[in-house]
Each structure stands twice: as structure tokens, then as C-alpha cells.
mmCIF file of C-alpha atoms in Angstrom:
data_model
loop_
_atom_site.group_PDB
_atom_site.id
_atom_site.type_symbol
_atom_site.label_atom_id
_atom_site.label_comp_id
_atom_site.label_asym_id
_atom_site.label_seq_id
_atom_site.Cartn_x
_atom_site.Cartn_y
_atom_site.Cartn_z
ATOM 1 C CA MET A 48 -35.532 -11.877 -5.512
ATOM 2 C CA ALA A 49 -37.197 -13.283 -2.413
ATOM 3 C CA GLY A 50 -35.839 -16.419 -0.781
ATOM 4 C CA THR A 51 -37.811 -18.798 1.396
ATOM 5 C CA ILE A 52 -36.740 -21.148 4.173
ATOM 6 C CA MET A 53 -39.097 -23.723 5.667
ATOM 7 C CA ILE A 54 -38.292 -25.083 9.141
ATOM 8 C CA SER A 55 -40.135 -27.885 10.931
ATOM 9 C CA LEU A 56 -39.457 -28.756 14.578
ATOM 10 C CA ALA A 57 -41.116 -31.236 16.931
ATOM 11 C CA ASP A 58 -40.601 -32.092 20.599
ATOM 12 C CA ALA A 59 -42.840 -34.567 22.443
ATOM 13 C CA GLU A 60 -41.995 -32.882 25.765
ATOM 14 C CA GLU A 61 -42.855 -29.354 24.554
ATOM 15 C CA PHE A 62 -40.720 -26.285 23.977
ATOM 16 C CA SER A 63 -40.785 -23.924 26.937
ATOM 17 C CA GLY A 64 -38.899 -20.855 28.121
ATOM 18 C CA ASN A 65 -36.976 -18.209 26.186
ATOM 19 C CA GLY A 66 -34.139 -18.592 23.704
ATOM 20 C CA SER A 67 -33.203 -19.685 20.211
ATOM 21 C CA ILE A 68 -34.814 -22.744 18.642
ATOM 22 C CA ALA A 69 -32.815 -22.691 15.391
ATOM 23 C CA TYR A 70 -30.071 -20.813 13.572
ATOM 24 C CA VAL A 71 -30.022 -19.947 9.865
ATOM 25 C CA THR A 72 -26.639 -19.565 8.151
ATOM 26 C CA PHE A 73 -26.477 -17.136 5.220
ATOM 27 C CA ASN A 74 -23.829 -16.654 2.545
ATOM 28 C CA VAL A 75 -23.642 -12.853 2.188
ATOM 29 C CA ILE A 76 -23.512 -11.868 -1.500
ATOM 30 C CA GLY A 77 -24.924 -8.328 -1.439
ATOM 31 C CA ALA A 78 -22.942 -5.106 -1.634
ATOM 32 C CA ALA A 79 -22.065 -3.072 1.454
ATOM 33 C CA ASP A 80 -25.045 -1.136 2.908
ATOM 34 C CA SER A 81 -27.591 -3.301 1.093
ATOM 35 C CA THR A 82 -30.336 -4.808 3.237
ATOM 36 C CA SER A 83 -32.703 -7.745 3.235
ATOM 37 C CA PRO A 84 -35.942 -8.128 5.191
ATOM 38 C CA LEU A 85 -36.131 -11.144 7.484
ATOM 39 C CA GLN A 86 -39.840 -11.867 7.646
ATOM 40 C CA ILE A 87 -41.775 -14.689 9.251
ATOM 41 C CA VAL A 88 -44.578 -15.028 6.713
ATOM 42 C CA ALA A 89 -46.248 -18.070 8.273
ATOM 43 C CA LEU A 90 -46.067 -19.749 11.675
ATOM 44 C CA ALA A 91 -48.049 -22.765 12.830
ATOM 45 C CA ALA A 92 -47.646 -24.100 16.374
ATOM 46 C CA ASN A 93 -49.480 -26.755 18.358
ATOM 47 C CA ARG A 94 -49.448 -27.756 22.011
ATOM 48 C CA ALA A 95 -47.712 -31.128 22.485
ATOM 49 C CA GLU A 96 -50.256 -32.416 24.997
ATOM 50 C CA ASP A 97 -53.462 -32.025 22.980
ATOM 51 C CA TYR A 98 -52.356 -30.452 19.653
ATOM 52 C CA GLU A 99 -54.287 -27.276 20.422
ATOM 53 C CA VAL A 100 -53.404 -24.539 17.938
ATOM 54 C CA LEU A 101 -51.333 -21.804 19.612
ATOM 55 C CA THR A 102 -51.184 -18.135 18.656
ATOM 56 C CA ILE A 103 -47.620 -16.833 18.896
ATOM 57 C CA PRO A 104 -46.660 -13.207 18.122
ATOM 58 C CA THR A 105 -43.771 -12.701 15.681
ATOM 59 C CA ASN A 106 -41.238 -9.946 15.093
ATOM 60 C CA ASP A 107 -39.556 -9.423 11.731
ATOM 61 C CA GLY A 108 -35.972 -8.278 11.304
ATOM 62 C CA VAL A 109 -33.553 -6.761 8.797
ATOM 63 C CA PHE A 110 -30.128 -7.984 7.662
ATOM 64 C CA ARG A 111 -27.672 -5.228 6.671
ATOM 65 C CA VAL A 112 -24.408 -5.855 4.828
ATOM 66 C CA ILE A 113 -21.453 -3.991 6.326
ATOM 67 C CA PHE A 114 -18.033 -3.267 4.865
ATOM 68 C CA ILE A 115 -14.941 -4.622 6.611
ATOM 69 C CA SER A 116 -11.653 -3.733 4.988
ATOM 70 C CA THR A 117 -8.591 -5.963 4.946
ATOM 71 C CA GLU A 118 -5.125 -4.495 4.826
ATOM 72 C CA GLU A 119 -1.645 -5.875 4.862
ATOM 73 C CA SER A 120 0.531 -4.607 7.688
ATOM 74 C CA GLY A 121 4.233 -4.968 7.224
ATOM 75 C CA SER A 122 4.858 -3.150 10.512
ATOM 76 C CA LEU A 123 2.697 -5.167 12.936
ATOM 77 C CA THR A 124 4.417 -8.249 14.345
ATOM 78 C CA VAL A 125 3.091 -10.756 16.878
ATOM 79 C CA ARG A 126 6.037 -12.525 18.483
ATOM 80 C CA MET A 127 6.583 -15.388 20.916
ATOM 81 C CA SER A 128 9.759 -15.299 22.980
ATOM 82 C CA ASN A 129 12.288 -18.118 23.238
ATOM 83 C CA THR A 130 12.026 -19.129 26.895
ATOM 84 C CA THR A 131 13.563 -21.552 29.388
ATOM 85 C CA GLY A 132 12.394 -23.009 32.691
ATOM 86 C CA ALA A 133 13.039 -25.847 35.124
ATOM 87 C CA ASN A 134 10.846 -28.899 35.649
ATOM 88 C CA GLY A 135 8.167 -28.163 38.253
ATOM 89 C CA SER A 136 8.277 -24.392 37.789
ATOM 90 C CA THR A 137 5.607 -22.102 36.340
ATOM 91 C CA VAL A 138 6.876 -19.594 33.792
ATOM 92 C CA GLU A 139 5.109 -16.526 32.375
ATOM 93 C CA VAL A 140 5.675 -16.446 28.610
ATOM 94 C CA PRO A 141 4.782 -13.098 26.981
ATOM 95 C CA ILE A 142 2.957 -12.606 23.692
ATOM 96 C CA ASN A 143 4.556 -9.471 22.269
ATOM 97 C CA LEU A 144 3.221 -6.944 19.770
ATOM 98 C CA GLU A 145 5.543 -4.726 17.746
ATOM 99 C CA GLY A 146 4.458 -1.739 15.650
ATOM 100 C CA THR A 147 0.942 -1.630 17.101
ATOM 101 C CA THR A 148 -1.291 1.288 16.042
ATOM 102 C CA GLU A 149 -4.941 1.698 17.061
ATOM 103 C CA ILE A 150 -5.570 -2.027 17.424
ATOM 104 C CA GLY A 151 -9.038 -2.802 18.764
ATOM 105 C CA SER A 152 -9.148 -6.594 18.996
ATOM 106 C CA ARG A 153 -6.975 -9.677 18.711
ATOM 107 C CA ASP A 154 -7.846 -13.369 18.628
ATOM 108 C CA ILE A 155 -4.891 -15.675 19.177
ATOM 109 C CA VAL A 156 -4.510 -19.459 19.200
ATOM 110 C CA LEU A 157 -1.200 -20.627 20.681
ATOM 111 C CA ASN A 158 -0.093 -24.252 20.367
ATOM 112 C CA TYR A 159 2.509 -26.002 22.536
ATOM 113 C CA ASP A 160 3.726 -29.542 23.311
ATOM 114 C CA ALA A 161 1.488 -30.948 26.060
ATOM 115 C CA ASP A 162 4.177 -33.497 26.995
ATOM 116 C CA VAL A 163 6.473 -30.647 28.009
ATOM 117 C CA LEU A 164 4.164 -27.849 29.187
ATOM 118 C CA SER A 165 0.723 -27.335 30.684
ATOM 119 C CA ALA A 166 -1.092 -24.000 30.364
ATOM 120 C CA VAL A 167 -2.305 -22.686 33.718
ATOM 121 C CA ASP A 168 -3.572 -19.142 33.138
ATOM 122 C CA VAL A 169 -3.506 -16.089 30.861
ATOM 123 C CA ASN A 170 -2.803 -12.600 32.214
ATOM 124 C CA ALA A 171 -2.807 -9.121 30.686
ATOM 125 C CA GLY A 172 0.514 -7.622 29.676
ATOM 126 C CA ALA A 173 1.475 -3.948 29.730
ATOM 127 C CA LEU A 174 -0.196 -3.283 26.358
ATOM 128 C CA GLY A 175 -3.312 -5.202 27.367
ATOM 129 C CA LYS A 176 -3.837 -3.682 30.813
ATOM 130 C CA ASN A 177 -7.038 -1.894 29.721
ATOM 131 C CA ALA A 178 -8.321 -4.673 27.475
ATOM 132 C CA LEU A 179 -11.079 -7.156 28.122
ATOM 133 C CA ILE A 180 -9.488 -10.607 28.000
ATOM 134 C CA GLU A 181 -11.077 -14.025 27.706
ATOM 135 C CA ALA A 182 -8.974 -17.174 27.578
ATOM 136 C CA ASN A 183 -9.485 -20.916 27.350
ATOM 137 C CA THR A 184 -6.730 -23.297 28.466
ATOM 138 C CA ALA A 185 -8.912 -26.396 28.893
ATOM 139 C CA ARG A 186 -7.625 -28.225 25.821
ATOM 140 C CA GLU A 187 -4.151 -29.739 26.208
ATOM 141 C CA GLY A 188 -1.612 -28.205 23.861
ATOM 142 C CA GLU A 189 -3.713 -25.150 23.012
ATOM 143 C CA VAL A 190 -4.435 -21.706 24.447
ATOM 144 C CA ILE A 191 -7.218 -19.566 22.966
ATOM 145 C CA ILE A 192 -7.118 -15.848 23.770
ATOM 146 C CA ALA A 193 -9.525 -13.047 22.807
ATOM 147 C CA LEU A 194 -8.741 -9.413 23.650
ATOM 148 C CA ALA A 195 -10.664 -6.211 22.959
ATOM 149 C CA ASP A 196 -9.857 -2.585 23.793
ATOM 150 C CA SER A 197 -12.278 0.121 22.645
ATOM 151 C CA SER A 198 -9.661 2.846 23.191
ATOM 152 C CA GLY A 199 -7.092 1.148 20.942
ATOM 153 C CA ILE A 200 -3.693 -0.384 21.662
ATOM 154 C CA ASN A 201 -0.527 1.362 20.522
ATOM 155 C CA GLY A 202 3.192 0.751 20.832
ATOM 156 C CA ASP A 203 5.405 -2.241 21.507
ATOM 157 C CA GLY A 204 5.345 -4.744 24.359
ATOM 158 C CA ALA A 205 3.519 -7.697 25.860
ATOM 159 C CA VAL A 206 -0.229 -7.725 25.231
ATOM 160 C CA ALA A 207 -0.679 -10.869 27.335
ATOM 161 C CA SER A 208 1.335 -13.574 29.034
ATOM 162 C CA VAL A 209 0.631 -17.285 29.310
ATOM 163 C CA ALA A 210 1.484 -19.050 32.566
ATOM 164 C CA LEU A 211 2.974 -22.430 31.642
ATOM 165 C CA GLU A 212 3.724 -25.202 34.116
ATOM 166 C CA VAL A 213 6.874 -27.079 33.127
ATOM 167 C CA ILE A 214 6.234 -30.847 33.206
ATOM 168 C CA GLY A 215 8.905 -32.077 30.784
ATOM 169 C CA ASP A 216 12.325 -33.428 31.713
ATOM 170 C CA ALA A 217 15.489 -31.360 31.436
ATOM 171 C CA GLY A 218 16.666 -31.152 27.836
ATOM 172 C CA THR A 219 13.207 -31.439 26.274
ATOM 173 C CA THR A 220 11.778 -28.605 24.196
ATOM 174 C CA SER A 221 8.357 -27.394 23.120
ATOM 175 C CA TYR A 222 7.310 -25.318 20.167
ATOM 176 C CA LEU A 223 5.350 -22.117 20.914
ATOM 177 C CA THR A 224 3.381 -21.740 17.696
ATOM 178 C CA LEU A 225 1.000 -18.910 16.845
ATOM 179 C CA ASP A 226 -1.459 -21.096 14.961
ATOM 180 C CA GLU A 227 -4.105 -18.417 14.375
ATOM 181 C CA VAL A 228 -3.838 -14.652 14.811
ATOM 182 C CA LEU A 229 -6.732 -12.346 13.868
ATOM 183 C CA VAL A 230 -6.209 -8.617 14.406
ATOM 184 C CA HIS A 231 -8.644 -5.743 13.757
ATOM 185 C CA ASN A 232 -8.257 -2.003 14.127
ATOM 186 C CA LEU A 233 -10.817 0.300 15.738
ATOM 187 C CA ASP A 234 -12.661 0.642 12.404
ATOM 188 C CA LEU A 235 -13.049 -3.172 12.190
ATOM 189 C CA GLY A 236 -10.495 -3.346 9.399
ATOM 190 C CA GLU A 237 -8.569 -6.603 9.462
ATOM 191 C CA ILE A 238 -4.805 -6.300 9.884
ATOM 192 C CA ILE A 239 -2.652 -9.173 8.640
ATOM 193 C CA PRO A 240 0.397 -9.291 10.918
ATOM 194 C CA THR A 241 3.747 -10.984 10.669
ATOM 195 C CA THR A 242 3.964 -13.823 13.208
ATOM 196 C CA VAL A 243 7.142 -15.128 14.831
ATOM 197 C CA ASN A 244 6.997 -18.430 16.716
ATOM 198 C CA GLY A 245 9.150 -19.331 19.701
ATOM 199 C CA THR A 246 10.476 -22.330 21.606
ATOM 200 C CA PHE A 247 10.568 -23.386 25.251
ATOM 201 C CA GLU A 248 13.524 -25.382 26.598
ATOM 202 C CA VAL A 249 13.469 -27.256 29.896
ATOM 203 C CA ILE A 250 16.728 -26.712 31.777
#
């Protein structure tokens, strides 16, 4: 059954250049390998200055449903270490993987107490030395890390480390909480790991 979406946009200062003008969000209900045409059946455009009708070429597309498996993994563990450090120091805190087999990507959100610590940087660990890593430490109390390795990650060890500046007084502590952890193997199958949180104590 065909579905139709109507979109109307207006800008008194004209649209110009290249790029997206709108996004359409779909709820995917079809079976794996099924497809749907994405066709622009009608397009009307006018110049803002004088309302002259414009002729704009269009290109249709196709949406294909893919299969992504989800599997429980009792062997894969993502673990934060219990760590200590003095006020004014910068400490590298590792994010460790245990029981890793052919892991292709990981997305990790780490939370900490911004009154005690301040995230400075994220560096690759021994397991992540060949991975592409992107990290965002701009938001206080949160570190977002995305890693991808097309050759697969195997074994045990640190996949990344977070450089934390210690700003709390001696005796204060911070949680090191793995708030979100998404792991996929090389076949794009989702692996659900065990997560172990840690703590940081200022000495």
C-alpha cells in the first residue's frame, strides 16, 4: 500500500546552496530484505523574489530493510576501575573490556560527579589502538565515546582511557557510571554486555 507525505516549506530570503531541507522519520515495519520506493511524485518551487516557477530535477530512492541480530553475551564485560587521585592531578581512568570477541563498534556514555572531577580528554587503550575514536567531553559530568574497528577487537584490556582532572577535596568521591553501552560485532549484531561501574576517591 502506497503512503504519501506532503511537505510545504517557505523562506522569504530564498533557499540556496546544497544540503538537506527536511528529514522524514519512518517506523520500519517490513520484513528483512523488503524494499520500498521513495519517489518524489510532485514538486512545485517558486523564486522568492518574483514567484517565478522553477524547474528542479529530482532523484528517487529506495529504502531497504536490513536484519540486525541481538544476542545476549554472558562473557563480555565492560568495567570501570576503582581509582584514586590527589586534588590538582590528572588521572587516566581506563575503560576495560573482558571476554571481547570480534567486536566492531562500541558507544559508551560515562557519567561522573562534576563537583569532584572534570573530563579533559579520551585516549585509545591497548585494545583500541587501531580503532577510530570520537569523544565529547563538553558537557559537565558526562563523557560520550564512539569507537569503531573494522578488523575487530579481541581479548581483554583497556579499550580507552578517560583523562580526569581532580577538582574535589581530599575525602570526596565520585561515581564512575556506565550509563549507556552499545556494542556490535563485525556482522552488526548487537551484543548486550555486563557492565561494572567504578568509583573515584580523592586522596
